[in-house]
Amino acid sequence: MSKKTVPTNRNAYIITGPTSGIGRATALELAKHGTVVLVGRDLGRLDEVRKVIEQKGQHAVSVVCDLSDFFSVRRAAAEIIALHLPIVGLLNNAGIMPTRATKNALGWDMTFATNHLGPFALTEALVPHLPDGANVVFIASAVENPEHKPAKAVGFRGGRYISAEASARGEWKPGGSKMPGADAYATSKQANLATAMAFARETPRLRFNALEPGFTPNTGLARGTNVLVHFLLNYILPLLAPFLKYWSTRSGPGAWPPKS
Ligand SMILES: NC(=O)c1ccc[n+]([C@@H]2O[C@H](COP(=O)([O-])OP(=O)(O)OC[C@H]3O[C@@H](n4cnc5c(N)ncnc54)[C@H](OP(=O)(O)O)[C@@H]3O)[C@@H](O)[C@H]2O)c1
């Protein structure tokens, strides 16, 4: 945690993955509305964002958390609780989409651990400390839907959930994608939706939502893809965007903070 003190009389928002892409842009926007708790795996990268926010006279605090590591998540949750900030929102944004399926230190599928198990554990630890009406948002993705035509066209085949144990082992229903890692990603995003719905049922005093941000090129998500796919995703698709039937924009579904 960064040592600088943060005000305890302003609304606070927690955001995971604020060091890149959608999360970075959202963290800078959230800072206009209150203190931002920046949650990520690299203190140097977190502090770079924190300094940008502080240079504008706004407030942020960095909390180190590797979402693929259960123990790191529990430590981070305890740090956040100890800040005693008036938290009004938690945005579970961080996510990875590796091209091939890999494992974390416990031998669990890295994508399932990072995109689902970590955010689930973080949220579960923080829920008792959130005031009534607080917003909790999970960033989902349309690629979890096997009927989503644009996602299918680029190789996704939708979430392929069998069981939590199978997902943690990196096993999915047959008939999946030829693109290694796509089944892990789509299934983790399916788990995000199920998580949001389960929390909403169990804790009606809070507002749980899952949000599809729309295809957002030039973030770090496609890191690891080959040069051709990287070029297509980041430079060709944005040019074609206005002509694509299924295109969705950040100003639509991705607006944050959500309206109450
Ligand atoms: N881009 C799109 O078109 C799109 C579409 C639908 C949904 N989404 C979702 O939107 C969210 C943000 O994606 P993005 O496109 O903005 O990607 P991005 O630029 O790669 O940002 C991902 C963020 O997650 C963090 N992160 C990765 N692994 C982590 C870990 N183990 N522990 C803690 N933080 C970790 C990264 O931190 P580092 O800086 O340390 O790497 C980074 O801050 C993701 O959940 C993604 O699935 C994106």
PDB file of C-alpha atoms and ligand atoms in Angstrom:
ATOM      1  CA  MET A   1       0.000   0.000   0.000  1.00  0.00           C
ATOM      2  CA  SER A   2       1.287   3.484  -0.744  1.00  0.00           C
ATOM      3  CA  LYS A   3       2.018   5.463   2.411  1.00  0.00           C
ATOM      4  CA  LYS A   4       0.332   8.711   1.402  1.00  0.00           C
ATOM      5  CA  THR A   5      -2.797   9.401   3.466  1.00  0.00           C
ATOM      6  CA  VAL A   6      -6.150   9.546   1.714  1.00  0.00           C
ATOM      7  CA  PRO A   7      -9.207  11.464   2.887  1.00  0.00           C
ATOM      8  CA  THR A   8     -11.781   9.376   4.752  1.00  0.00           C
ATOM      9  CA  ASN A   9     -14.641  11.805   4.128  1.00  0.00           C
ATOM     10  CA  ARG A  10     -14.952  11.278   0.335  1.00  0.00           C
ATOM     11  CA  ASN A  11     -16.659   8.398  -1.483  1.00  0.00           C
ATOM     12  CA  ALA A  12     -14.190   5.716  -2.470  1.00  0.00           C
ATOM     13  CA  TYR A  13     -14.163   3.358  -5.457  1.00  0.00           C
ATOM     14  CA  ILE A  14     -12.128   0.173  -5.713  1.00  0.00           C
ATOM     15  CA  ILE A  15     -10.951  -0.857  -9.157  1.00  0.00           C
ATOM     16  CA  THR A  16      -8.890  -3.881 -10.145  1.00  0.00           C
ATOM     17  CA  GLY A  17      -6.618  -3.725 -13.177  1.00  0.00           C
ATOM     18  CA  PRO A  18      -6.265   0.089 -13.286  1.00  0.00           C
ATOM     19  CA  THR A  19      -2.824  -0.010 -14.899  1.00  0.00           C
ATOM     20  CA  SER A  20      -3.894  -0.559 -18.501  1.00  0.00           C
ATOM     21  CA  GLY A  21      -6.708  -0.334 -21.038  1.00  0.00           C
ATOM     22  CA  ILE A  22     -10.300   0.016 -19.850  1.00  0.00           C
ATOM     23  CA  GLY A  23      -9.295  -0.042 -16.177  1.00  0.00           C
ATOM     24  CA  ARG A  24      -6.792   2.808 -16.502  1.00  0.00           C
ATOM     25  CA  ALA A  25      -9.277   5.032 -18.347  1.00  0.00           C
ATOM     26  CA  THR A  26     -11.979   4.201 -15.800  1.00  0.00           C
ATOM     27  CA  ALA A  27      -9.704   4.847 -12.807  1.00  0.00           C
ATOM     28  CA  LEU A  28      -8.860   8.320 -14.139  1.00  0.00           C
ATOM     29  CA  GLU A  29     -12.578   9.003 -14.620  1.00  0.00           C
ATOM     30  CA  LEU A  30     -13.514   7.647 -11.178  1.00  0.00           C
ATOM     31  CA  ALA A  31     -10.917   9.917  -9.559  1.00  0.00           C
ATOM     32  CA  LYS A  32     -13.149  12.867 -10.505  1.00  0.00           C
ATOM     33  CA  HIS A  33     -15.868  11.382  -8.294  1.00  0.00           C
ATOM     34  CA  GLY A  34     -13.905  10.294  -5.229  1.00  0.00           C
ATOM     35  CA  THR A  35     -10.876   8.449  -3.878  1.00  0.00           C
ATOM     36  CA  VAL A  36      -9.779   5.532  -6.036  1.00  0.00           C
ATOM     37  CA  VAL A  37      -8.327   2.364  -4.535  1.00  0.00           C
ATOM     38  CA  LEU A  38      -6.050   1.040  -7.275  1.00  0.00           C
ATOM     39  CA  VAL A  39      -5.729  -2.745  -7.031  1.00  0.00           C
ATOM     40  CA  GLY A  40      -3.132  -4.482  -9.190  1.00  0.00           C
ATOM     41  CA  ARG A  41      -0.192  -6.827  -9.217  1.00  0.00           C
ATOM     42  CA  ASP A  42       2.658  -4.368  -9.832  1.00  0.00           C
ATOM     43  CA  LEU A  43       3.267  -1.539  -7.343  1.00  0.00           C
ATOM     44  CA  GLY A  44       5.347   0.477  -9.823  1.00  0.00           C
ATOM     45  CA  ARG A  45       2.552   0.450 -12.403  1.00  0.00           C
ATOM     46  CA  LEU A  46      -0.078   1.236  -9.760  1.00  0.00           C
ATOM     47  CA  ASP A  47       1.931   4.158  -8.441  1.00  0.00           C
ATOM     48  CA  GLU A  48       2.346   5.554 -11.954  1.00  0.00           C
ATOM     49  CA  VAL A  49      -1.466   5.815 -12.204  1.00  0.00           C
ATOM     50  CA  ARG A  50      -1.700   7.096  -8.627  1.00  0.00           C
ATOM     51  CA  LYS A  51       0.740   9.914  -9.432  1.00  0.00           C
ATOM     52  CA  VAL A  52      -1.237  10.937 -12.536  1.00  0.00           C
ATOM     53  CA  ILE A  53      -4.346  11.178 -10.333  1.00  0.00           C
ATOM     54  CA  GLU A  54      -2.571  13.073  -7.555  1.00  0.00           C
ATOM     55  CA  GLN A  55      -1.054  15.550 -10.007  1.00  0.00           C
ATOM     56  CA  LYS A  56      -4.626  16.666 -10.724  1.00  0.00           C
ATOM     57  CA  GLY A  57      -5.237  17.246  -6.984  1.00  0.00           C
ATOM     58  CA  GLN A  58      -7.323  14.054  -6.755  1.00  0.00           C
ATOM     59  CA  HIS A  59      -6.808  11.072  -4.460  1.00  0.00           C
ATOM     60  CA  ALA A  60      -5.775   7.448  -4.934  1.00  0.00           C
ATOM     61  CA  VAL A  61      -4.162   4.655  -2.991  1.00  0.00           C
ATOM     62  CA  SER A  62      -2.310   1.640  -4.395  1.00  0.00           C
ATOM     63  CA  VAL A  63      -2.946  -1.872  -3.080  1.00  0.00           C
ATOM     64  CA  VAL A  64      -0.889  -4.747  -4.454  1.00  0.00           C
ATOM     65  CA  CYS A  65      -2.933  -7.808  -5.354  1.00  0.00           C
ATOM     66  CA  ASP A  66      -2.205 -10.668  -7.704  1.00  0.00           C
ATOM     67  CA  LEU A  67      -5.678 -11.953  -8.516  1.00  0.00           C
ATOM     68  CA  SER A  68      -4.301 -15.309  -9.633  1.00  0.00           C
ATOM     69  CA  ASP A  69      -2.955 -15.857  -6.099  1.00  0.00           C
ATOM     70  CA  PHE A  70      -5.608 -16.557  -3.452  1.00  0.00           C
ATOM     71  CA  PHE A  71      -3.328 -15.510  -0.561  1.00  0.00           C
ATOM     72  CA  SER A  72      -2.466 -12.216  -2.253  1.00  0.00           C
ATOM     73  CA  VAL A  73      -6.191 -11.538  -2.692  1.00  0.00           C
ATOM     74  CA  ARG A  74      -6.928 -12.147   0.993  1.00  0.00           C
ATOM     75  CA  ARG A  75      -4.034  -9.871   2.020  1.00  0.00           C
ATOM     76  CA  ALA A  76      -5.232  -7.121  -0.329  1.00  0.00           C
ATOM     77  CA  ALA A  77      -8.806  -7.349   0.965  1.00  0.00           C
ATOM     78  CA  ALA A  78      -7.533  -6.959   4.537  1.00  0.00           C
ATOM     79  CA  GLU A  79      -5.457  -3.909   3.481  1.00  0.00           C
ATOM     80  CA  ILE A  80      -8.443  -2.303   1.819  1.00  0.00           C
ATOM     81  CA  ILE A  81     -10.691  -2.901   4.839  1.00  0.00           C
ATOM     82  CA  ALA A  82      -8.025  -1.389   7.115  1.00  0.00           C
ATOM     83  CA  LEU A  83      -8.147   1.860   5.099  1.00  0.00           C
ATOM     84  CA  HIS A  84     -11.635   2.525   6.587  1.00  0.00           C
ATOM     85  CA  LEU A  85     -12.736   4.392   3.466  1.00  0.00           C
ATOM     86  CA  PRO A  86     -16.417   5.028   2.655  1.00  0.00           C
ATOM     87  CA  ILE A  87     -16.492   2.593  -0.280  1.00  0.00           C
ATOM     88  CA  VAL A  88     -19.427   3.051  -2.634  1.00  0.00           C
ATOM     89  CA  GLY A  89     -18.245   0.934  -5.557  1.00  0.00           C
ATOM     90  CA  LEU A  90     -16.120  -2.082  -6.457  1.00  0.00           C
ATOM     91  CA  LEU A  91     -15.236  -2.613 -10.115  1.00  0.00           C
ATOM     92  CA  ASN A  92     -13.862  -6.074 -10.867  1.00  0.00           C
ATOM     93  CA  ASN A  93     -12.198  -5.108 -14.141  1.00  0.00           C
ATOM     94  CA  ALA A  94      -8.844  -6.938 -14.264  1.00  0.00           C
ATOM     95  CA  GLY A  95      -8.647  -9.817 -16.673  1.00  0.00           C
ATOM     96  CA  ILE A  96      -6.364 -11.769 -18.970  1.00  0.00           C
ATOM     97  CA  MET A  97      -6.879 -13.507 -22.302  1.00  0.00           C
ATOM     98  CA  PRO A  98      -3.740 -15.562 -22.873  1.00  0.00           C
ATOM     99  CA  THR A  99      -3.343 -17.261 -26.213  1.00  0.00           C
ATOM    100  CA  ARG A 100      -2.595 -20.592 -24.556  1.00  0.00           C
ATOM    101  CA  ALA A 101      -3.876 -22.081 -21.319  1.00  0.00           C
ATOM    102  CA  THR A 102      -1.361 -21.811 -18.445  1.00  0.00           C
ATOM    103  CA  LYS A 103      -1.421 -22.675 -14.704  1.00  0.00           C
ATOM    104  CA  ASN A 104      -0.937 -20.624 -11.528  1.00  0.00           C
ATOM    105  CA  ALA A 105       1.320 -21.605  -8.617  1.00  0.00           C
ATOM    106  CA  LEU A 106      -1.368 -23.932  -7.221  1.00  0.00           C
ATOM    107  CA  GLY A 107      -1.733 -25.684 -10.566  1.00  0.00           C
ATOM    108  CA  TRP A 108      -5.093 -24.057 -11.341  1.00  0.00           C
ATOM    109  CA  ASP A 109      -5.931 -22.709 -14.777  1.00  0.00           C
ATOM    110  CA  MET A 110      -4.424 -19.208 -14.827  1.00  0.00           C
ATOM    111  CA  THR A 111      -7.344 -17.562 -16.640  1.00  0.00           C
ATOM    112  CA  PHE A 112      -9.998 -19.099 -14.379  1.00  0.00           C
ATOM    113  CA  ALA A 113      -7.965 -18.081 -11.288  1.00  0.00           C
ATOM    114  CA  THR A 114      -7.307 -14.506 -12.489  1.00  0.00           C
ATOM    115  CA  ASN A 115     -10.644 -13.710 -14.112  1.00  0.00           C
ATOM    116  CA  HIS A 116     -13.012 -15.588 -11.788  1.00  0.00           C
ATOM    117  CA  LEU A 117     -11.594 -17.069  -8.566  1.00  0.00           C
ATOM    118  CA  GLY A 118      -9.597 -13.961  -7.575  1.00  0.00           C
ATOM    119  CA  PRO A 119     -12.411 -11.440  -8.181  1.00  0.00           C
ATOM    120  CA  PHE A 120     -14.868 -13.793  -6.465  1.00  0.00           C
ATOM    121  CA  ALA A 121     -12.648 -14.071  -3.363  1.00  0.00           C
ATOM    122  CA  LEU A 122     -11.969 -10.318  -3.296  1.00  0.00           C
ATOM    123  CA  THR A 123     -15.677  -9.513  -3.555  1.00  0.00           C
ATOM    124  CA  GLU A 124     -16.648 -12.080  -0.928  1.00  0.00           C
ATOM    125  CA  ALA A 125     -14.114 -10.617   1.521  1.00  0.00           C
ATOM    126  CA  LEU A 126     -15.252  -7.018   0.904  1.00  0.00           C
ATOM    127  CA  VAL A 127     -19.043  -7.478   0.799  1.00  0.00           C
ATOM    128  CA  PRO A 128     -19.564  -7.353   4.599  1.00  0.00           C
ATOM    129  CA  HIS A 129     -17.724  -4.001   4.645  1.00  0.00           C
ATOM    130  CA  LEU A 130     -19.730  -2.324   1.878  1.00  0.00           C
ATOM    131  CA  PRO A 131     -22.580   0.000   2.848  1.00  0.00           C
ATOM    132  CA  ASP A 132     -26.153  -0.633   1.684  1.00  0.00           C
ATOM    133  CA  GLY A 133     -26.628   0.411  -1.946  1.00  0.00           C
ATOM    134  CA  ALA A 134     -22.950   0.125  -2.905  1.00  0.00           C
ATOM    135  CA  ASN A 135     -22.294  -0.888  -6.532  1.00  0.00           C
ATOM    136  CA  VAL A 136     -20.336  -4.039  -7.360  1.00  0.00           C
ATOM    137  CA  VAL A 137     -19.610  -4.560 -11.050  1.00  0.00           C
ATOM    138  CA  PHE A 138     -17.944  -7.425 -12.912  1.00  0.00           C
ATOM    139  CA  ILE A 139     -16.604  -6.831 -16.424  1.00  0.00           C
ATOM    140  CA  ALA A 140     -18.077  -9.609 -18.523  1.00  0.00           C
ATOM    141  CA  SER A 141     -17.693 -10.281 -22.241  1.00  0.00           C
ATOM    142  CA  ALA A 142     -19.992 -11.219 -25.097  1.00  0.00           C
ATOM    143  CA  VAL A 143     -17.583 -14.001 -26.037  1.00  0.00           C
ATOM    144  CA  GLU A 144     -19.133 -16.162 -23.305  1.00  0.00           C
ATOM    145  CA  ASN A 145     -22.249 -16.436 -25.483  1.00  0.00           C
ATOM    146  CA  PRO A 146     -22.048 -19.320 -28.018  1.00  0.00           C
ATOM    147  CA  GLU A 147     -24.662 -17.519 -30.144  1.00  0.00           C
ATOM    148  CA  HIS A 148     -22.606 -14.313 -30.412  1.00  0.00           C
ATOM    149  CA  LYS A 149     -21.755 -14.241 -34.112  1.00  0.00           C
ATOM    150  CA  PRO A 150     -18.813 -11.789 -34.161  1.00  0.00           C
ATOM    151  CA  ALA A 151     -17.106 -13.699 -31.328  1.00  0.00           C
ATOM    152  CA  LYS A 152     -17.633 -16.993 -33.135  1.00  0.00           C
ATOM    153  CA  ALA A 153     -16.246 -15.449 -36.309  1.00  0.00           C
ATOM    154  CA  VAL A 154     -12.915 -14.713 -34.641  1.00  0.00           C
ATOM    155  CA  GLY A 155     -12.681 -18.150 -33.063  1.00  0.00           C
ATOM    156  CA  PHE A 156     -14.547 -18.069 -29.748  1.00  0.00           C
ATOM    157  CA  ARG A 157     -17.087 -20.802 -29.153  1.00  0.00           C
ATOM    158  CA  GLY A 158     -18.687 -19.449 -25.968  1.00  0.00           C
ATOM    159  CA  GLY A 159     -18.283 -20.444 -22.318  1.00  0.00           C
ATOM    160  CA  ARG A 160     -17.841 -24.213 -21.966  1.00  0.00           C
ATOM    161  CA  TYR A 161     -18.446 -24.720 -18.244  1.00  0.00           C
ATOM    162  CA  ILE A 162     -18.516 -28.279 -16.885  1.00  0.00           C
ATOM    163  CA  SER A 163     -17.875 -27.683 -13.172  1.00  0.00           C
ATOM    164  CA  ALA A 164     -15.776 -25.399 -10.983  1.00  0.00           C
ATOM    165  CA  GLU A 165     -13.280 -28.217 -10.455  1.00  0.00           C
ATOM    166  CA  ALA A 166     -12.966 -28.875 -14.195  1.00  0.00           C
ATOM    167  CA  SER A 167     -12.510 -25.161 -14.937  1.00  0.00           C
ATOM    168  CA  ALA A 168      -9.816 -24.919 -12.264  1.00  0.00           C
ATOM    169  CA  ARG A 169      -8.063 -27.884 -13.881  1.00  0.00           C
ATOM    170  CA  GLY A 170      -8.346 -26.200 -17.298  1.00  0.00           C
ATOM    171  CA  GLU A 171     -10.958 -28.577 -18.746  1.00  0.00           C
ATOM    172  CA  TRP A 172     -14.004 -27.459 -20.731  1.00  0.00           C
ATOM    173  CA  LYS A 173     -16.850 -29.024 -22.697  1.00  0.00           C
ATOM    174  CA  PRO A 174     -15.743 -30.471 -26.027  1.00  0.00           C
ATOM    175  CA  GLY A 175     -16.363 -28.682 -29.324  1.00  0.00           C
ATOM    176  CA  GLY A 176     -14.407 -25.637 -28.276  1.00  0.00           C
ATOM    177  CA  SER A 177     -12.182 -23.171 -30.045  1.00  0.00           C
ATOM    178  CA  LYS A 178      -9.098 -23.949 -32.096  1.00  0.00           C
ATOM    179  CA  MET A 179      -7.568 -20.856 -30.505  1.00  0.00           C
ATOM    180  CA  PRO A 180      -5.768 -22.032 -27.373  1.00  0.00           C
ATOM    181  CA  GLY A 181      -6.877 -19.979 -24.354  1.00  0.00           C
ATOM    182  CA  ALA A 182     -10.207 -18.893 -25.886  1.00  0.00           C
ATOM    183  CA  ASP A 183     -12.199 -21.574 -24.049  1.00  0.00           C
ATOM    184  CA  ALA A 184     -10.523 -20.599 -20.770  1.00  0.00           C
ATOM    185  CA  TYR A 185     -11.330 -16.911 -21.346  1.00  0.00           C
ATOM    186  CA  ALA A 186     -14.946 -17.415 -22.468  1.00  0.00           C
ATOM    187  CA  THR A 187     -15.623 -19.817 -19.590  1.00  0.00           C
ATOM    188  CA  SER A 188     -14.124 -17.423 -17.042  1.00  0.00           C
ATOM    189  CA  LYS A 189     -16.408 -14.685 -18.392  1.00  0.00           C
ATOM    190  CA  GLN A 190     -19.389 -17.044 -18.112  1.00  0.00           C
ATOM    191  CA  ALA A 191     -18.346 -17.541 -14.462  1.00  0.00           C
ATOM    192  CA  ASN A 192     -18.300 -13.738 -13.957  1.00  0.00           C
ATOM    193  CA  LEU A 193     -21.949 -13.562 -15.027  1.00  0.00           C
ATOM    194  CA  ALA A 194     -22.954 -16.452 -12.776  1.00  0.00           C
ATOM    195  CA  THR A 195     -21.060 -14.798  -9.897  1.00  0.00           C
ATOM    196  CA  ALA A 196     -22.822 -11.460 -10.343  1.00  0.00           C
ATOM    197  CA  MET A 197     -26.210 -13.209 -10.370  1.00  0.00           C
ATOM    198  CA  ALA A 198     -25.392 -15.364  -7.317  1.00  0.00           C
ATOM    199  CA  PHE A 199     -24.167 -12.379  -5.274  1.00  0.00           C
ATOM    200  CA  ALA A 200     -27.244 -10.365  -6.330  1.00  0.00           C
ATOM    201  CA  ARG A 201     -29.535 -13.132  -5.053  1.00  0.00           C
ATOM    202  CA  GLU A 202     -27.652 -13.570  -1.790  1.00  0.00           C
ATOM    203  CA  THR A 203     -27.039  -9.903  -0.921  1.00  0.00           C
ATOM    204  CA  PRO A 204     -29.950  -7.769  -2.130  1.00  0.00           C
ATOM    205  CA  ARG A 205     -28.807  -4.788  -0.024  1.00  0.00           C
ATOM    206  CA  LEU A 206     -25.997  -4.202  -2.579  1.00  0.00           C
ATOM    207  CA  ARG A 207     -26.248  -3.566  -6.355  1.00  0.00           C
ATOM    208  CA  PHE A 208     -24.499  -6.246  -8.382  1.00  0.00           C
ATOM    209  CA  ASN A 209     -24.112  -5.897 -12.140  1.00  0.00           C
ATOM    210  CA  ALA A 210     -22.101  -7.462 -14.936  1.00  0.00           C
ATOM    211  CA  LEU A 211     -21.084  -5.180 -17.772  1.00  0.00           C
ATOM    212  CA  GLU A 212     -20.080  -5.928 -21.364  1.00  0.00           C
ATOM    213  CA  PRO A 213     -17.781  -3.055 -22.336  1.00  0.00           C
ATOM    214  CA  GLY A 214     -17.976  -3.615 -26.075  1.00  0.00           C
ATOM    215  CA  PHE A 215     -14.988  -4.463 -28.246  1.00  0.00           C
ATOM    216  CA  THR A 216     -12.235  -2.061 -27.144  1.00  0.00           C
ATOM    217  CA  PRO A 217      -9.068  -2.244 -29.255  1.00  0.00           C
ATOM    218  CA  ASN A 218      -5.574  -1.154 -28.242  1.00  0.00           C
ATOM    219  CA  THR A 219      -5.782  -2.367 -24.657  1.00  0.00           C
ATOM    220  CA  GLY A 220      -3.298  -4.904 -23.298  1.00  0.00           C
ATOM    221  CA  LEU A 221      -5.781  -7.776 -23.548  1.00  0.00           C
ATOM    222  CA  ALA A 222      -4.510  -9.117 -26.863  1.00  0.00           C
ATOM    223  CA  ARG A 223      -0.870  -9.145 -25.727  1.00  0.00           C
ATOM    224  CA  GLY A 224       0.592 -12.481 -26.642  1.00  0.00           C
ATOM    225  CA  THR A 225      -1.365 -12.809 -29.898  1.00  0.00           C
ATOM    226  CA  ASN A 226       0.706 -13.198 -33.044  1.00  0.00           C
ATOM    227  CA  VAL A 227       1.636 -10.159 -35.120  1.00  0.00           C
ATOM    228  CA  LEU A 228      -1.122 -10.700 -37.694  1.00  0.00           C
ATOM    229  CA  VAL A 229      -3.957 -11.071 -35.144  1.00  0.00           C
ATOM    230  CA  HIS A 230      -2.561  -8.150 -33.152  1.00  0.00           C
ATOM    231  CA  PHE A 231      -2.537  -5.959 -36.264  1.00  0.00           C
ATOM    232  CA  LEU A 232      -6.055  -7.002 -37.292  1.00  0.00           C
ATOM    233  CA  LEU A 233      -7.499  -6.451 -33.793  1.00  0.00           C
ATOM    234  CA  ASN A 234      -5.846  -3.135 -33.079  1.00  0.00           C
ATOM    235  CA  TYR A 235      -5.587  -1.431 -36.463  1.00  0.00           C
ATOM    236  CA  ILE A 236      -7.963  -2.980 -39.038  1.00  0.00           C
ATOM    237  CA  LEU A 237     -11.039  -3.737 -36.920  1.00  0.00           C
ATOM    238  CA  PRO A 238     -11.244  -0.189 -35.494  1.00  0.00           C
ATOM    239  CA  LEU A 239     -11.355   1.146 -39.091  1.00  0.00           C
ATOM    240  CA  LEU A 240     -14.175  -1.245 -39.965  1.00  0.00           C
ATOM    241  CA  ALA A 241     -16.019  -0.557 -36.702  1.00  0.00           C
ATOM    242  CA  PRO A 242     -18.561   1.972 -37.964  1.00  0.00           C
ATOM    243  CA  PHE A 243     -19.691  -0.511 -40.632  1.00  0.00           C
ATOM    244  CA  LEU A 244     -20.036  -3.545 -38.335  1.00  0.00           C
ATOM    245  CA  LYS A 245     -23.562  -4.531 -37.406  1.00  0.00           C
ATOM    246  CA  TYR A 246     -22.693  -5.777 -33.908  1.00  0.00           C
ATOM    247  CA  TRP A 247     -20.347  -2.992 -32.882  1.00  0.00           C
ATOM    248  CA  SER A 248     -20.915  -1.648 -29.377  1.00  0.00           C
ATOM    249  CA  THR A 249     -19.343   1.470 -27.941  1.00  0.00           C
ATOM    250  CA  ARG A 250     -17.838   2.499 -24.634  1.00  0.00           C
ATOM    251  CA  SER A 251     -20.212   5.418 -24.236  1.00  0.00           C
ATOM    252  CA  GLY A 252     -23.145   2.994 -24.201  1.00  0.00           C
ATOM    253  CA  PRO A 253     -22.964  -0.082 -22.011  1.00  0.00           C
ATOM    254  CA  GLY A 254     -19.599   0.827 -20.493  1.00  0.00           C
ATOM    255  CA  ALA A 255     -20.575   4.098 -18.835  1.00  0.00           C
ATOM    256  CA  TRP A 256     -19.323   4.303 -15.235  1.00  0.00           C
ATOM    257  CA  PRO A 257     -20.276   5.061 -12.509  1.00  0.00           C
ATOM    258  CA  PRO A 258     -23.587   3.321 -13.272  1.00  0.00           C
ATOM    259  CA  LYS A 259     -26.676   5.470 -12.894  1.00  0.00           C
ATOM    260  CA  SER A 260     -28.674   4.577  -9.778  1.00  0.00           C
TER     261      SER A 260
HETATM  262  N1  LIG B   1     -10.780  -5.006 -24.648  1.00  0.00           N
HETATM  263  C1  LIG B   1     -11.938  -5.555 -24.994  1.00  0.00           C
HETATM  264  O1  LIG B   1     -12.349  -5.504 -26.152  1.00  0.00           O
HETATM  265  C2  LIG B   1     -12.780  -6.259 -23.956  1.00  0.00           C
HETATM  266  C3  LIG B   1     -14.037  -6.769 -24.344  1.00  0.00           C
HETATM  267  C4  LIG B   1     -14.824  -7.409 -23.409  1.00  0.00           C
HETATM  268  C5  LIG B   1     -14.386  -7.504 -22.094  1.00  0.00           C
HETATM  269  N2  LIG B   1     -13.164  -7.010 -21.727  1.00  0.00           N
HETATM  270  C6  LIG B   1     -12.750  -7.146 -20.330  1.00  0.00           C
HETATM  271  O2  LIG B   1     -12.374  -5.876 -19.843  1.00  0.00           O
HETATM  272  C7  LIG B   1     -11.441  -6.029 -18.780  1.00  0.00           C
HETATM  273  C8  LIG B   1     -10.224  -5.122 -19.016  1.00  0.00           C
HETATM  274  O3  LIG B   1      -9.586  -5.544 -20.197  1.00  0.00           O
HETATM  275  P1  LIG B   1      -8.635  -4.605 -21.083  1.00  0.00           P
HETATM  276  O4  LIG B   1      -9.025  -4.851 -22.493  1.00  0.00           O
HETATM  277  O5  LIG B   1      -8.605  -3.242 -20.534  1.00  0.00           O
HETATM  278  O6  LIG B   1      -7.226  -5.365 -20.850  1.00  0.00           O
HETATM  279  P2  LIG B   1      -5.786  -4.865 -20.347  1.00  0.00           P
HETATM  280  O7  LIG B   1      -5.432  -3.555 -20.962  1.00  0.00           O
HETATM  281  O8  LIG B   1      -4.875  -6.025 -20.586  1.00  0.00           O
HETATM  282  O9  LIG B   1      -5.982  -4.650 -18.778  1.00  0.00           O
HETATM  283  C9  LIG B   1      -6.023  -5.745 -17.905  1.00  0.00           C
HETATM  284  C10 LIG B   1      -5.707  -5.287 -16.500  1.00  0.00           C
HETATM  285  O10 LIG B   1      -5.785  -6.455 -15.638  1.00  0.00           O
HETATM  286  C11 LIG B   1      -4.605  -6.505 -14.853  1.00  0.00           C
HETATM  287  N3  LIG B   1      -4.244  -7.867 -14.464  1.00  0.00           N
HETATM  288  C12 LIG B   1      -3.919  -8.898 -15.279  1.00  0.00           C
HETATM  289  N4  LIG B   1      -3.603  -9.973 -14.557  1.00  0.00           N
HETATM  290  C13 LIG B   1      -3.722  -9.620 -13.252  1.00  0.00           C
HETATM  291  C14 LIG B   1      -3.509 -10.297 -12.027  1.00  0.00           C
HETATM  292  N5  LIG B   1      -3.099 -11.585 -11.983  1.00  0.00           N
HETATM  293  N6  LIG B   1      -3.731  -9.638 -10.866  1.00  0.00           N
HETATM  294  C15 LIG B   1      -4.133  -8.343 -10.891  1.00  0.00           C
HETATM  295  N7  LIG B   1      -4.337  -7.640 -12.010  1.00  0.00           N
HETATM  296  C16 LIG B   1      -4.124  -8.276 -13.180  1.00  0.00           C
HETATM  297  C17 LIG B   1      -3.525  -5.889 -15.745  1.00  0.00           C
HETATM  298  O11 LIG B   1      -2.425  -5.514 -14.940  1.00  0.00           O
HETATM  299  P3  LIG B   1      -0.920  -5.368 -15.531  1.00  0.00           P
HETATM  300  O12 LIG B   1      -0.810  -3.942 -15.994  1.00  0.00           O
HETATM  301  O13 LIG B   1      -0.057  -5.664 -14.328  1.00  0.00           O
HETATM  302  O14 LIG B   1      -0.764  -6.363 -16.627  1.00  0.00           O
HETATM  303  C18 LIG B   1      -4.295  -4.714 -16.347  1.00  0.00           C
HETATM  304  O15 LIG B   1      -4.319  -3.637 -15.453  1.00  0.00           O
HETATM  305  C19 LIG B   1     -11.093  -7.513 -18.737  1.00  0.00           C
HETATM  306  O16 LIG B   1     -11.848  -8.148 -17.718  1.00  0.00           O
HETATM  307  C20 LIG B   1     -11.542  -8.028 -20.089  1.00  0.00           C
HETATM  308  O17 LIG B   1     -11.869  -9.384 -20.066  1.00  0.00           O
HETATM  309  C21 LIG B   1     -12.360  -6.383 -22.633  1.00  0.00           C
END
